[in-house]
JSON list of C-alpha atoms in Angstrom, two decimals:
[
{"chain": "A", "resi": 1, "resn": "GLU", "atom": "CA", "xyz": [14.74, -2.69, 3.57]},
{"chain": "A", "resi": 2, "resn": "PRO", "atom": "CA", "xyz": [17.04, -1.90, 0.66]},
{"chain": "A", "resi": 3, "resn": "GLU", "atom": "CA", "xyz": [16.26, 0.94, -1.62]},
{"chain": "A", "resi": 4, "resn": "VAL", "atom": "CA", "xyz": [17.53, 2.73, -4.81]},
{"chain": "A", "resi": 5, "resn": "THR", "atom": "CA", "xyz": [18.03, 6.69, -3.70]},
{"chain": "A", "resi": 6, "resn": "GLN", "atom": "CA", "xyz": [17.61, 9.46, -6.35]},
{"chain": "A", "resi": 7, "resn": "THR", "atom": "CA", "xyz": [19.05, 13.04, -6.28]},
{"chain": "A", "resi": 8, "resn": "PRO", "atom": "CA", "xyz": [17.58, 15.73, -6.52]},
{"chain": "A", "resi": 9, "resn": "SER", "atom": "CA", "xyz": [13.65, 15.24, -6.07]},
{"chain": "A", "resi": 10, "resn": "HIS", "atom": "CA", "xyz": [13.30, 18.25, -7.96]},
{"chain": "A", "resi": 11, "resn": "GLN", "atom": "CA", "xyz": [14.90, 20.06, -10.25]},
{"chain": "A", "resi": 12, "resn": "VAL", "atom": "CA", "xyz": [13.64, 23.08, -12.22]},
{"chain": "A", "resi": 13, "resn": "THR", "atom": "CA", "xyz": [15.84, 24.17, -15.25]},
{"chain": "A", "resi": 14, "resn": "GLN", "atom": "CA", "xyz": [15.97, 26.35, -18.05]},
{"chain": "A", "resi": 15, "resn": "MET", "atom": "CA", "xyz": [15.46, 25.07, -21.51]},
{"chain": "A", "resi": 16, "resn": "GLY", "atom": "CA", "xyz": [18.89, 24.59, -23.22]},
{"chain": "A", "resi": 17, "resn": "GLN", "atom": "CA", "xyz": [20.67, 24.04, -20.03]},
{"chain": "A", "resi": 18, "resn": "GLU", "atom": "CA", "xyz": [22.37, 20.31, -19.42]},
{"chain": "A", "resi": 19, "resn": "VAL", "atom": "CA", "xyz": [20.96, 18.56, -16.81]},
{"chain": "A", "resi": 20, "resn": "ILE", "atom": "CA", "xyz": [22.34, 15.77, -14.61]},
{"chain": "A", "resi": 21, "resn": "LEU", "atom": "CA", "xyz": [20.25, 13.21, -12.04]},
{"chain": "A", "resi": 22, "resn": "ARG", "atom": "CA", "xyz": [21.70, 11.19, -10.23]},
{"chain": "A", "resi": 23, "resn": "CYS", "atom": "CA", "xyz": [21.07, 7.93, -8.67]},
{"chain": "A", "resi": 24, "resn": "VAL", "atom": "CA", "xyz": [22.39, 5.27, -6.13]},
{"chain": "A", "resi": 25, "resn": "PRO", "atom": "CA", "xyz": [21.25, 2.15, -7.29]},
{"chain": "A", "resi": 26, "resn": "ILE", "atom": "CA", "xyz": [20.88, -0.90, -4.70]},
{"chain": "A", "resi": 27, "resn": "SER", "atom": "CA", "xyz": [24.52, -2.46, -3.72]},
{"chain": "A", "resi": 28, "resn": "ASN", "atom": "CA", "xyz": [24.78, -5.83, -4.93]},
{"chain": "A", "resi": 29, "resn": "HIS", "atom": "CA", "xyz": [22.62, -4.92, -7.91]},
{"chain": "A", "resi": 30, "resn": "LEU", "atom": "CA", "xyz": [23.97, -5.29, -11.49]},
{"chain": "A", "resi": 31, "resn": "TYR", "atom": "CA", "xyz": [21.40, -4.09, -14.19]},
{"chain": "A", "resi": 32, "resn": "PHE", "atom": "CA", "xyz": [20.31, -0.39, -14.22]},
{"chain": "A", "resi": 33, "resn": "TYR", "atom": "CA", "xyz": [17.70, 1.32, -15.71]},
{"chain": "A", "resi": 34, "resn": "TRP", "atom": "CA", "xyz": [16.24, 4.80, -16.40]},
{"chain": "A", "resi": 35, "resn": "TYR", "atom": "CA", "xyz": [12.27, 5.57, -17.04]},
{"chain": "A", "resi": 36, "resn": "ARG", "atom": "CA", "xyz": [10.63, 8.37, -17.36]},
{"chain": "A", "resi": 37, "resn": "GLN", "atom": "CA", "xyz": [7.12, 9.42, -16.45]},
{"chain": "A", "resi": 38, "resn": "ILE", "atom": "CA", "xyz": [5.59, 12.29, -18.26]},
{"chain": "A", "resi": 39, "resn": "LEU", "atom": "CA", "xyz": [2.61, 13.65, -15.96]},
{"chain": "A", "resi": 40, "resn": "GLY", "atom": "CA", "xyz": [-0.55, 11.69, -15.99]},
{"chain": "A", "resi": 41, "resn": "GLN", "atom": "CA", "xyz": [0.72, 9.00, -18.65]},
{"chain": "A", "resi": 42, "resn": "LYS", "atom": "CA", "xyz": [2.82, 5.98, -18.24]},
{"chain": "A", "resi": 43, "resn": "VAL", "atom": "CA", "xyz": [6.24, 4.81, -17.59]},
{"chain": "A", "resi": 44, "resn": "GLU", "atom": "CA", "xyz": [8.26, 4.55, -20.18]},
{"chain": "A", "resi": 45, "resn": "PHE", "atom": "CA", "xyz": [11.67, 2.84, -20.64]},
{"chain": "A", "resi": 46, "resn": "LEU", "atom": "CA", "xyz": [14.84, 4.79, -21.59]},
{"chain": "A", "resi": 47, "resn": "VAL", "atom": "CA", "xyz": [17.63, 2.64, -21.20]},
{"chain": "A", "resi": 48, "resn": "SER", "atom": "CA", "xyz": [19.58, -0.39, -19.49]},
{"chain": "A", "resi": 49, "resn": "PHE", "atom": "CA", "xyz": [23.06, -0.35, -18.72]},
{"chain": "A", "resi": 50, "resn": "TYR", "atom": "CA", "xyz": [25.31, -3.43, -17.69]},
{"chain": "A", "resi": 51, "resn": "ASN", "atom": "CA", "xyz": [28.69, -4.16, -17.45]},
{"chain": "A", "resi": 52, "resn": "ASN", "atom": "CA", "xyz": [29.49, -0.51, -17.64]},
{"chain": "A", "resi": 53, "resn": "GLU", "atom": "CA", "xyz": [27.66, -0.26, -20.78]},
{"chain": "A", "resi": 54, "resn": "ILE", "atom": "CA", "xyz": [24.31, 0.59, -22.17]},
{"chain": "A", "resi": 55, "resn": "SER", "atom": "CA", "xyz": [22.22, -2.83, -23.36]},
{"chain": "A", "resi": 56, "resn": "GLU", "atom": "CA", "xyz": [19.64, -1.46, -24.57]},
{"chain": "A", "resi": 57, "resn": "LYS", "atom": "CA", "xyz": [17.55, 2.03, -25.27]},
{"chain": "A", "resi": 58, "resn": "SER", "atom": "CA", "xyz": [14.43, 3.18, -26.48]},
{"chain": "A", "resi": 59, "resn": "GLU", "atom": "CA", "xyz": [13.81, 5.68, -29.08]},
{"chain": "A", "resi": 60, "resn": "ILE", "atom": "CA", "xyz": [13.53, 8.57, -26.67]},
{"chain": "A", "resi": 61, "resn": "PHE", "atom": "CA", "xyz": [17.12, 8.40, -25.61]},
{"chain": "A", "resi": 62, "resn": "ASP", "atom": "CA", "xyz": [18.31, 10.29, -28.54]},
{"chain": "A", "resi": 63, "resn": "ASP", "atom": "CA", "xyz": [21.93, 11.90, -28.69]},
{"chain": "A", "resi": 64, "resn": "GLN", "atom": "CA", "xyz": [20.94, 14.30, -26.03]},
{"chain": "A", "resi": 65, "resn": "PHE", "atom": "CA", "xyz": [20.82, 11.87, -23.30]},
{"chain": "A", "resi": 66, "resn": "SER", "atom": "CA", "xyz": [23.47, 9.59, -22.04]},
{"chain": "A", "resi": 67, "resn": "VAL", "atom": "CA", "xyz": [24.31, 7.57, -18.81]},
{"chain": "A", "resi": 68, "resn": "GLU", "atom": "CA", "xyz": [27.52, 7.01, -16.73]},
{"chain": "A", "resi": 69, "resn": "ARG", "atom": "CA", "xyz": [28.35, 5.07, -13.64]},
{"chain": "A", "resi": 70, "resn": "PRO", "atom": "CA", "xyz": [31.62, 6.98, -12.79]},
{"chain": "A", "resi": 71, "resn": "ASP", "atom": "CA", "xyz": [32.18, 5.18, -9.75]},
{"chain": "A", "resi": 72, "resn": "GLY", "atom": "CA", "xyz": [31.28, 2.03, -8.00]},
{"chain": "A", "resi": 73, "resn": "SER", "atom": "CA", "xyz": [27.77, 3.47, -6.59]},
{"chain": "A", "resi": 74, "resn": "ASN", "atom": "CA", "xyz": [26.60, 6.33, -8.33]},
{"chain": "A", "resi": 75, "resn": "PHE", "atom": "CA", "xyz": [24.69, 5.96, -11.97]},
{"chain": "A", "resi": 76, "resn": "THR", "atom": "CA", "xyz": [23.83, 9.16, -13.85]},
{"chain": "A", "resi": 77, "resn": "LEU", "atom": "CA", "xyz": [21.70, 10.63, -16.23]},
{"chain": "A", "resi": 78, "resn": "LYS", "atom": "CA", "xyz": [22.64, 13.41, -18.08]},
{"chain": "A", "resi": 79, "resn": "ILE", "atom": "CA", "xyz": [20.20, 15.71, -20.55]},
{"chain": "A", "resi": 80, "resn": "ARG", "atom": "CA", "xyz": [22.16, 18.00, -22.52]},
{"chain": "A", "resi": 81, "resn": "SER", "atom": "CA", "xyz": [20.32, 21.14, -24.44]},
{"chain": "A", "resi": 82, "resn": "THR", "atom": "CA", "xyz": [16.73, 20.61, -22.13]},
{"chain": "A", "resi": 83, "resn": "LYS", "atom": "CA", "xyz": [13.80, 20.98, -24.13]},
{"chain": "A", "resi": 84, "resn": "LEU", "atom": "CA", "xyz": [10.70, 21.67, -22.85]},
{"chain": "A", "resi": 85, "resn": "GLU", "atom": "CA", "xyz": [8.97, 18.08, -23.37]},
{"chain": "A", "resi": 86, "resn": "ASP", "atom": "CA", "xyz": [11.82, 16.50, -21.10]},
{"chain": "A", "resi": 87, "resn": "SER", "atom": "CA", "xyz": [9.79, 17.68, -18.09]},
{"chain": "A", "resi": 88, "resn": "ALA", "atom": "CA", "xyz": [8.85, 14.41, -16.35]},
{"chain": "A", "resi": 89, "resn": "MET", "atom": "CA", "xyz": [9.94, 12.09, -13.37]},
{"chain": "A", "resi": 90, "resn": "TYR", "atom": "CA", "xyz": [12.46, 10.15, -14.21]},
{"chain": "A", "resi": 91, "resn": "PHE", "atom": "CA", "xyz": [12.98, 7.31, -11.91]},
{"chain": "A", "resi": 92, "resn": "CYS", "atom": "CA", "xyz": [16.44, 5.24, -11.81]},
{"chain": "A", "resi": 93, "resn": "ALA", "atom": "CA", "xyz": [15.96, 1.32, -11.05]},
{"chain": "A", "resi": 94, "resn": "SER", "atom": "CA", "xyz": [17.89, -1.52, -10.35]},
{"chain": "A", "resi": 95, "resn": "THR", "atom": "CA", "xyz": [18.35, -5.29, -10.40]},
{"chain": "A", "resi": 96, "resn": "ARG", "atom": "CA", "xyz": [20.31, -7.79, -9.16]},
{"chain": "A", "resi": 97, "resn": "GLY", "atom": "CA", "xyz": [19.79, -10.24, -12.44]},
{"chain": "A", "resi": 98, "resn": "SER", "atom": "CA", "xyz": [17.94, -9.90, -15.14]},
{"chain": "A", "resi": 99, "resn": "TYR", "atom": "CA", "xyz": [14.61, -12.42, -16.28]},
{"chain": "A", "resi": 100, "resn": "GLY", "atom": "CA", "xyz": [12.33, -12.31, -13.02]},
{"chain": "A", "resi": 101, "resn": "ASN", "atom": "CA", "xyz": [14.10, -10.53, -10.73]},
{"chain": "A", "resi": 102, "resn": "THR", "atom": "CA", "xyz": [12.53, -7.79, -8.87]},
{"chain": "A", "resi": 103, "resn": "ILE", "atom": "CA", "xyz": [13.58, -4.43, -10.52]},
{"chain": "A", "resi": 104, "resn": "TYR", "atom": "CA", "xyz": [13.47, -1.50, -7.34]},
{"chain": "A", "resi": 105, "resn": "PHE", "atom": "CA", "xyz": [12.55, 1.71, -8.36]},
{"chain": "A", "resi": 106, "resn": "GLY", "atom": "CA", "xyz": [13.56, 4.94, -6.83]},
{"chain": "A", "resi": 107, "resn": "GLU", "atom": "CA", "xyz": [10.74, 7.51, -5.83]},
{"chain": "A", "resi": 108, "resn": "GLY", "atom": "CA", "xyz": [12.24, 9.59, -8.75]},
{"chain": "A", "resi": 109, "resn": "SER", "atom": "CA", "xyz": [13.66, 13.07, -9.80]},
{"chain": "A", "resi": 110, "resn": "TRP", "atom": "CA", "xyz": [11.09, 15.46, -10.78]},
{"chain": "A", "resi": 111, "resn": "LEU", "atom": "CA", "xyz": [12.38, 17.49, -13.98]},
{"chain": "A", "resi": 112, "resn": "THR", "atom": "CA", "xyz": [10.75, 20.74, -15.21]},
{"chain": "A", "resi": 113, "resn": "VAL", "atom": "CA", "xyz": [12.06, 22.74, -18.03]},
{"chain": "A", "resi": 114, "resn": "VAL", "atom": "CA", "xyz": [10.98, 26.03, -18.10]},
{"chain": "B", "resi": 1, "resn": "GLN", "atom": "CA", "xyz": [3.37, -4.74, -30.95]},
{"chain": "B", "resi": 2, "resn": "GLN", "atom": "CA", "xyz": [5.71, -4.07, -27.96]},
{"chain": "B", "resi": 3, "resn": "GLN", "atom": "CA", "xyz": [2.49, -2.04, -26.32]},
{"chain": "B", "resi": 4, "resn": "VAL", "atom": "CA", "xyz": [0.51, -3.38, -23.19]},
{"chain": "B", "resi": 5, "resn": "LYS", "atom": "CA", "xyz": [-2.89, -2.28, -23.51]},
{"chain": "B", "resi": 6, "resn": "GLN", "atom": "CA", "xyz": [-4.64, -2.02, -19.97]},
{"chain": "B", "resi": 7, "resn": "SER", "atom": "CA", "xyz": [-8.20, -0.70, -18.80]},
{"chain": "B", "resi": 8, "resn": "PRO", "atom": "CA", "xyz": [-9.94, 1.07, -17.50]},
{"chain": "B", "resi": 9, "resn": "GLN", "atom": "CA", "xyz": [-8.12, 4.44, -16.70]},
{"chain": "B", "resi": 10, "resn": "SER", "atom": "CA", "xyz": [-9.58, 4.93, -13.49]},
{"chain": "B", "resi": 11, "resn": "LEU", "atom": "CA", "xyz": [-11.79, 2.95, -10.86]},
{"chain": "B", "resi": 12, "resn": "ILE", "atom": "CA", "xyz": [-14.08, 3.52, -8.19]},
{"chain": "B", "resi": 13, "resn": "VAL", "atom": "CA", "xyz": [-14.71, 0.70, -5.34]},
{"chain": "B", "resi": 14, "resn": "GLN", "atom": "CA", "xyz": [-16.46, 0.20, -2.46]},
{"chain": "B", "resi": 15, "resn": "LYS", "atom": "CA", "xyz": [-14.39, -0.61, 0.85]},
{"chain": "B", "resi": 16, "resn": "GLY", "atom": "CA", "xyz": [-15.03, -4.56, 0.79]},
{"chain": "B", "resi": 17, "resn": "GLY", "atom": "CA", "xyz": [-15.24, -4.84, -2.65]},
{"chain": "B", "resi": 18, "resn": "ILE", "atom": "CA", "xyz": [-13.38, -6.62, -5.87]},
{"chain": "B", "resi": 19, "resn": "SER", "atom": "CA", "xyz": [-11.07, -4.40, -8.06]},
{"chain": "B", "resi": 20, "resn": "ILE", "atom": "CA", "xyz": [-10.71, -6.06, -11.10]},
{"chain": "B", "resi": 21, "resn": "ILE", "atom": "CA", "xyz": [-7.87, -4.68, -13.81]},
{"chain": "B", "resi": 22, "resn": "ASN", "atom": "CA", "xyz": [-7.30, -5.77, -17.39]},
{"chain": "B", "resi": 23, "resn": "CYS", "atom": "CA", "xyz": [-4.42, -6.08, -19.69]},
{"chain": "B", "resi": 24, "resn": "ALA", "atom": "CA", "xyz": [-3.68, -7.14, -22.76]},
{"chain": "B", "resi": 25, "resn": "TYR", "atom": "CA", "xyz": [-0.61, -7.82, -25.11]},
{"chain": "B", "resi": 26, "resn": "GLU", "atom": "CA", "xyz": [0.45, -8.36, -28.29]},
{"chain": "B", "resi": 27, "resn": "ASN", "atom": "CA", "xyz": [4.03, -9.42, -28.24]},
{"chain": "B", "resi": 28, "resn": "THR", "atom": "CA", "xyz": [4.78, -13.61, -27.75]},
{"chain": "B", "resi": 29, "resn": "ALA", "atom": "CA", "xyz": [8.26, -12.72, -26.72]},
{"chain": "B", "resi": 30, "resn": "PHE", "atom": "CA", "xyz": [6.93, -11.22, -23.51]},
{"chain": "B", "resi": 31, "resn": "ASP", "atom": "CA", "xyz": [7.58, -13.87, -20.52]},
{"chain": "B", "resi": 32, "resn": "TYR", "atom": "CA", "xyz": [7.07, -12.43, -17.55]},
{"chain": "B", "resi": 33, "resn": "PHE", "atom": "CA", "xyz": [4.25, -10.35, -16.17]},
{"chain": "B", "resi": 34, "resn": "PRO", "atom": "CA", "xyz": [4.63, -8.09, -13.24]},
{"chain": "B", "resi": 35, "resn": "TRP", "atom": "CA", "xyz": [2.29, -5.59, -11.59]},
{"chain": "B", "resi": 36, "resn": "TYR", "atom": "CA", "xyz": [3.38, -2.17, -9.97]},
{"chain": "B", "resi": 37, "resn": "GLN", "atom": "CA", "xyz": [1.52, -0.06, -7.54]},
{"chain": "B", "resi": 38, "resn": "GLN", "atom": "CA", "xyz": [2.28, 3.63, -7.22]},
{"chain": "B", "resi": 39, "resn": "PHE", "atom": "CA", "xyz": [1.16, 6.27, -4.90]},
{"chain": "B", "resi": 40, "resn": "PRO", "atom": "CA", "xyz": [1.73, 9.55, -5.74]},
{"chain": "B", "resi": 41, "resn": "GLY", "atom": "CA", "xyz": [5.02, 11.11, -5.83]},
{"chain": "B", "resi": 42, "resn": "LYS", "atom": "CA", "xyz": [6.89, 7.34, -5.51]},
{"chain": "B", "resi": 43, "resn": "GLY", "atom": "CA", "xyz": [8.16, 5.06, -7.78]},
{"chain": "B", "resi": 44, "resn": "PRO", "atom": "CA", "xyz": [6.28, 1.82, -8.85]},
{"chain": "B", "resi": 45, "resn": "ALA", "atom": "CA", "xyz": [7.07, -0.51, -6.50]},
{"chain": "B", "resi": 46, "resn": "LEU", "atom": "CA", "xyz": [6.09, -4.41, -7.48]},
{"chain": "B", "resi": 47, "resn": "LEU", "atom": "CA", "xyz": [3.15, -5.46, -6.49]},
{"chain": "B", "resi": 48, "resn": "ILE", "atom": "CA", "xyz": [2.87, -9.17, -7.76]},
{"chain": "B", "resi": 49, "resn": "ALA", "atom": "CA", "xyz": [4.19, -11.09, -11.29]},
{"chain": "B", "resi": 50, "resn": "ILE", "atom": "CA", "xyz": [3.61, -13.88, -12.96]},
{"chain": "B", "resi": 51, "resn": "ARG", "atom": "CA", "xyz": [5.11, -16.17, -15.98]},
{"chain": "B", "resi": 52, "resn": "PRO", "atom": "CA", "xyz": [2.78, -17.83, -18.30]},
{"chain": "B", "resi": 53, "resn": "ASP", "atom": "CA", "xyz": [3.51, -21.38, -17.47]},
{"chain": "B", "resi": 54, "resn": "VAL", "atom": "CA", "xyz": [0.72, -20.73, -14.65]},
{"chain": "B", "resi": 55, "resn": "SER", "atom": "CA", "xyz": [-2.66, -19.29, -15.24]},
{"chain": "B", "resi": 56, "resn": "GLU", "atom": "CA", "xyz": [-3.20, -17.94, -11.93]},
{"chain": "B", "resi": 57, "resn": "LYS", "atom": "CA", "xyz": [-0.71, -16.64, -9.03]},
{"chain": "B", "resi": 58, "resn": "LYS", "atom": "CA", "xyz": [-2.13, -15.66, -5.81]},
{"chain": "B", "resi": 59, "resn": "GLU", "atom": "CA", "xyz": [-0.52, -13.68, -3.07]},
{"chain": "B", "resi": 60, "resn": "GLY", "atom": "CA", "xyz": [-2.83, -12.58, -0.24]},
{"chain": "B", "resi": 61, "resn": "ARG", "atom": "CA", "xyz": [-5.64, -10.23, -1.48]},
{"chain": "B", "resi": 62, "resn": "PHE", "atom": "CA", "xyz": [-3.91, -9.87, -4.91]},
{"chain": "B", "resi": 63, "resn": "THR", "atom": "CA", "xyz": [-4.78, -12.63, -7.76]},
{"chain": "B", "resi": 64, "resn": "ILE", "atom": "CA", "xyz": [-3.25, -12.41, -11.64]},
{"chain": "B", "resi": 65, "resn": "SER", "atom": "CA", "xyz": [-5.28, -14.27, -13.90]},
{"chain": "B", "resi": 66, "resn": "PHE", "atom": "CA", "xyz": [-3.67, -15.41, -17.04]},
{"chain": "B", "resi": 67, "resn": "ASN", "atom": "CA", "xyz": [-4.77, -16.60, -20.60]},
{"chain": "B", "resi": 68, "resn": "LYS", "atom": "CA", "xyz": [-1.95, -17.21, -22.53]},
{"chain": "B", "resi": 69, "resn": "SER", "atom": "CA", "xyz": [-3.70, -17.78, -25.91]},
{"chain": "B", "resi": 70, "resn": "ALA", "atom": "CA", "xyz": [-5.96, -14.88, -25.56]},
{"chain": "B", "resi": 71, "resn": "LYS", "atom": "CA", "xyz": [-2.92, -12.82, -24.66]},
{"chain": "B", "resi": 72, "resn": "GLN", "atom": "CA", "xyz": [-4.56, -11.13, -21.20]},
{"chain": "B", "resi": 73, "resn": "PHE", "atom": "CA", "xyz": [-3.80, -10.99, -17.74]},
{"chain": "B", "resi": 74, "resn": "SER", "atom": "CA", "xyz": [-5.84, -9.34, -15.17]},
{"chain": "B", "resi": 75, "resn": "LEU", "atom": "CA", "xyz": [-5.40, -8.24, -11.41]},
{"chain": "B", "resi": 76, "resn": "HIS", "atom": "CA", "xyz": [-7.84, -8.90, -8.84]},
{"chain": "B", "resi": 77, "resn": "ILE", "atom": "CA", "xyz": [-7.99, -6.98, -5.80]},
{"chain": "B", "resi": 78, "resn": "MET", "atom": "CA", "xyz": [-10.10, -9.05, -3.16]},
{"chain": "B", "resi": 79, "resn": "ASP", "atom": "CA", "xyz": [-11.65, -7.44, -0.01]},
{"chain": "B", "resi": 80, "resn": "SER", "atom": "CA", "xyz": [-10.37, -3.59, -1.36]},
{"chain": "B", "resi": 81, "resn": "GLN", "atom": "CA", "xyz": [-9.15, -1.48, 1.41]},
{"chain": "B", "resi": 82, "resn": "PRO", "atom": "CA", "xyz": [-8.67, 2.63, 0.95]},
{"chain": "B", "resi": 83, "resn": "GLY", "atom": "CA", "xyz": [-5.13, 1.94, 1.58]},
{"chain": "B", "resi": 84, "resn": "ASP", "atom": "CA", "xyz": [-5.08, 0.01, -1.74]},
{"chain": "B", "resi": 85, "resn": "SER", "atom": "CA", "xyz": [-5.92, 3.36, -3.36]},
{"chain": "B", "resi": 86, "resn": "ALA", "atom": "CA", "xyz": [-3.20, 3.71, -5.88]},
{"chain": "B", "resi": 87, "resn": "THR", "atom": "CA", "xyz": [-2.42, 3.63, -9.80]},
{"chain": "B", "resi": 88, "resn": "TYR", "atom": "CA", "xyz": [-1.71, 0.06, -10.56]},
{"chain": "B", "resi": 89, "resn": "PHE", "atom": "CA", "xyz": [0.64, -0.62, -14.35]},
{"chain": "B", "resi": 90, "resn": "CYS", "atom": "CA", "xyz": [0.67, -3.59, -15.52]},
{"chain": "B", "resi": 91, "resn": "ALA", "atom": "CA", "xyz": [3.65, -4.65, -17.34]},
{"chain": "B", "resi": 92, "resn": "ALA", "atom": "CA", "xyz": [5.61, -7.29, -19.11]},
{"chain": "B", "resi": 93, "resn": "SER", "atom": "CA", "xyz": [8.98, -7.73, -20.28]},
{"chain": "B", "resi": 94, "resn": "ASP", "atom": "CA", "xyz": [11.00, -10.52, -21.83]},
{"chain": "B", "resi": 95, "resn": "SER", "atom": "CA", "xyz": [14.03, -12.58, -20.72]},
{"chain": "B", "resi": 96, "resn": "GLY", "atom": "CA", "xyz": [16.05, -11.54, -23.47]},
{"chain": "B", "resi": 97, "resn": "GLY", "atom": "CA", "xyz": [16.07, -7.74, -22.83]},
{"chain": "B", "resi": 98, "resn": "TYR", "atom": "CA", "xyz": [17.79, -6.97, -20.12]},
{"chain": "B", "resi": 99, "resn": "GLN", "atom": "CA", "xyz": [14.60, -6.91, -18.21]},
{"chain": "B", "resi": 100, "resn": "LYS", "atom": "CA", "xyz": [13.47, -3.73, -20.32]},
{"chain": "B", "resi": 101, "resn": "VAL", "atom": "CA", "xyz": [9.68, -3.24, -18.84]},
{"chain": "B", "resi": 102, "resn": "THR", "atom": "CA", "xyz": [6.78, -2.31, -20.55]},
{"chain": "B", "resi": 103, "resn": "PHE", "atom": "CA", "xyz": [4.33, -0.15, -19.08]},
{"chain": "B", "resi": 104, "resn": "GLY", "atom": "CA", "xyz": [0.74, -0.16, -19.32]},
{"chain": "B", "resi": 105, "resn": "THR", "atom": "CA", "xyz": [-1.09, 2.99, -19.34]},
{"chain": "B", "resi": 106, "resn": "GLY", "atom": "CA", "xyz": [-2.24, 2.78, -15.85]},
{"chain": "B", "resi": 107, "resn": "THR", "atom": "CA", "xyz": [-5.54, 2.39, -13.30]},
{"chain": "B", "resi": 108, "resn": "LYS", "atom": "CA", "xyz": [-5.94, 4.26, -10.69]},
{"chain": "B", "resi": 109, "resn": "LEU", "atom": "CA", "xyz": [-7.86, 2.95, -8.32]},
{"chain": "B", "resi": 110, "resn": "GLN", "atom": "CA", "xyz": [-10.11, 4.78, -5.68]},
{"chain": "B", "resi": 111, "resn": "VAL", "atom": "CA", "xyz": [-11.59, 2.57, -2.80]},
{"chain": "B", "resi": 112, "resn": "ILE", "atom": "CA", "xyz": [-14.40, 4.37, -0.81]},
{"chain": "B", "resi": 113, "resn": "PRO", "atom": "CA", "xyz": [-15.29, 4.06, 2.72]}
]
């Protein structure tokens, strides 16, 4: 079964450092997402990306966050100047089409900011 | 108004029993209601989903009941098995929202032998 792959699986970074989380969505998918899950809490939407631009973002996705699809396969989340409260599991997800199509989640990148 | 409320927070069920998880929403624009299953260290995986034009959907041991007027929906797991032990999230999205999924707070299910 096709899957969304994420790297790294775990990253520890110092507060104030920049972090890039990488994702390879399923190859024929057109919609891409980042979600995050703080330990023990619910999964929260960060951003959706379609046709090479952000289609929607949450209030969490402020100026310290950015996304990019630098080539035909990778989808990245950059966090500039990380804060302690950015510590969370970050999930990349993708789907082939909107409305009702299954969204496939990756296994996550666990970010620890110290 | 974007919230999806989920209960209970945790649930312990004996093997063979029925697990029931309830959710409620307020945003009437929501028109797609998936349930996700998450094992520790893994990403959420779609379990079953329903649209509001039907009141019930069944797939194997998993059934979603949907009450549009009450804006509530629930997941029933029949003949619960230890392998069903996981965290379950109800969720909702609307067709105009690029599939932005709003998750409930999660229910940690433990099925004991």
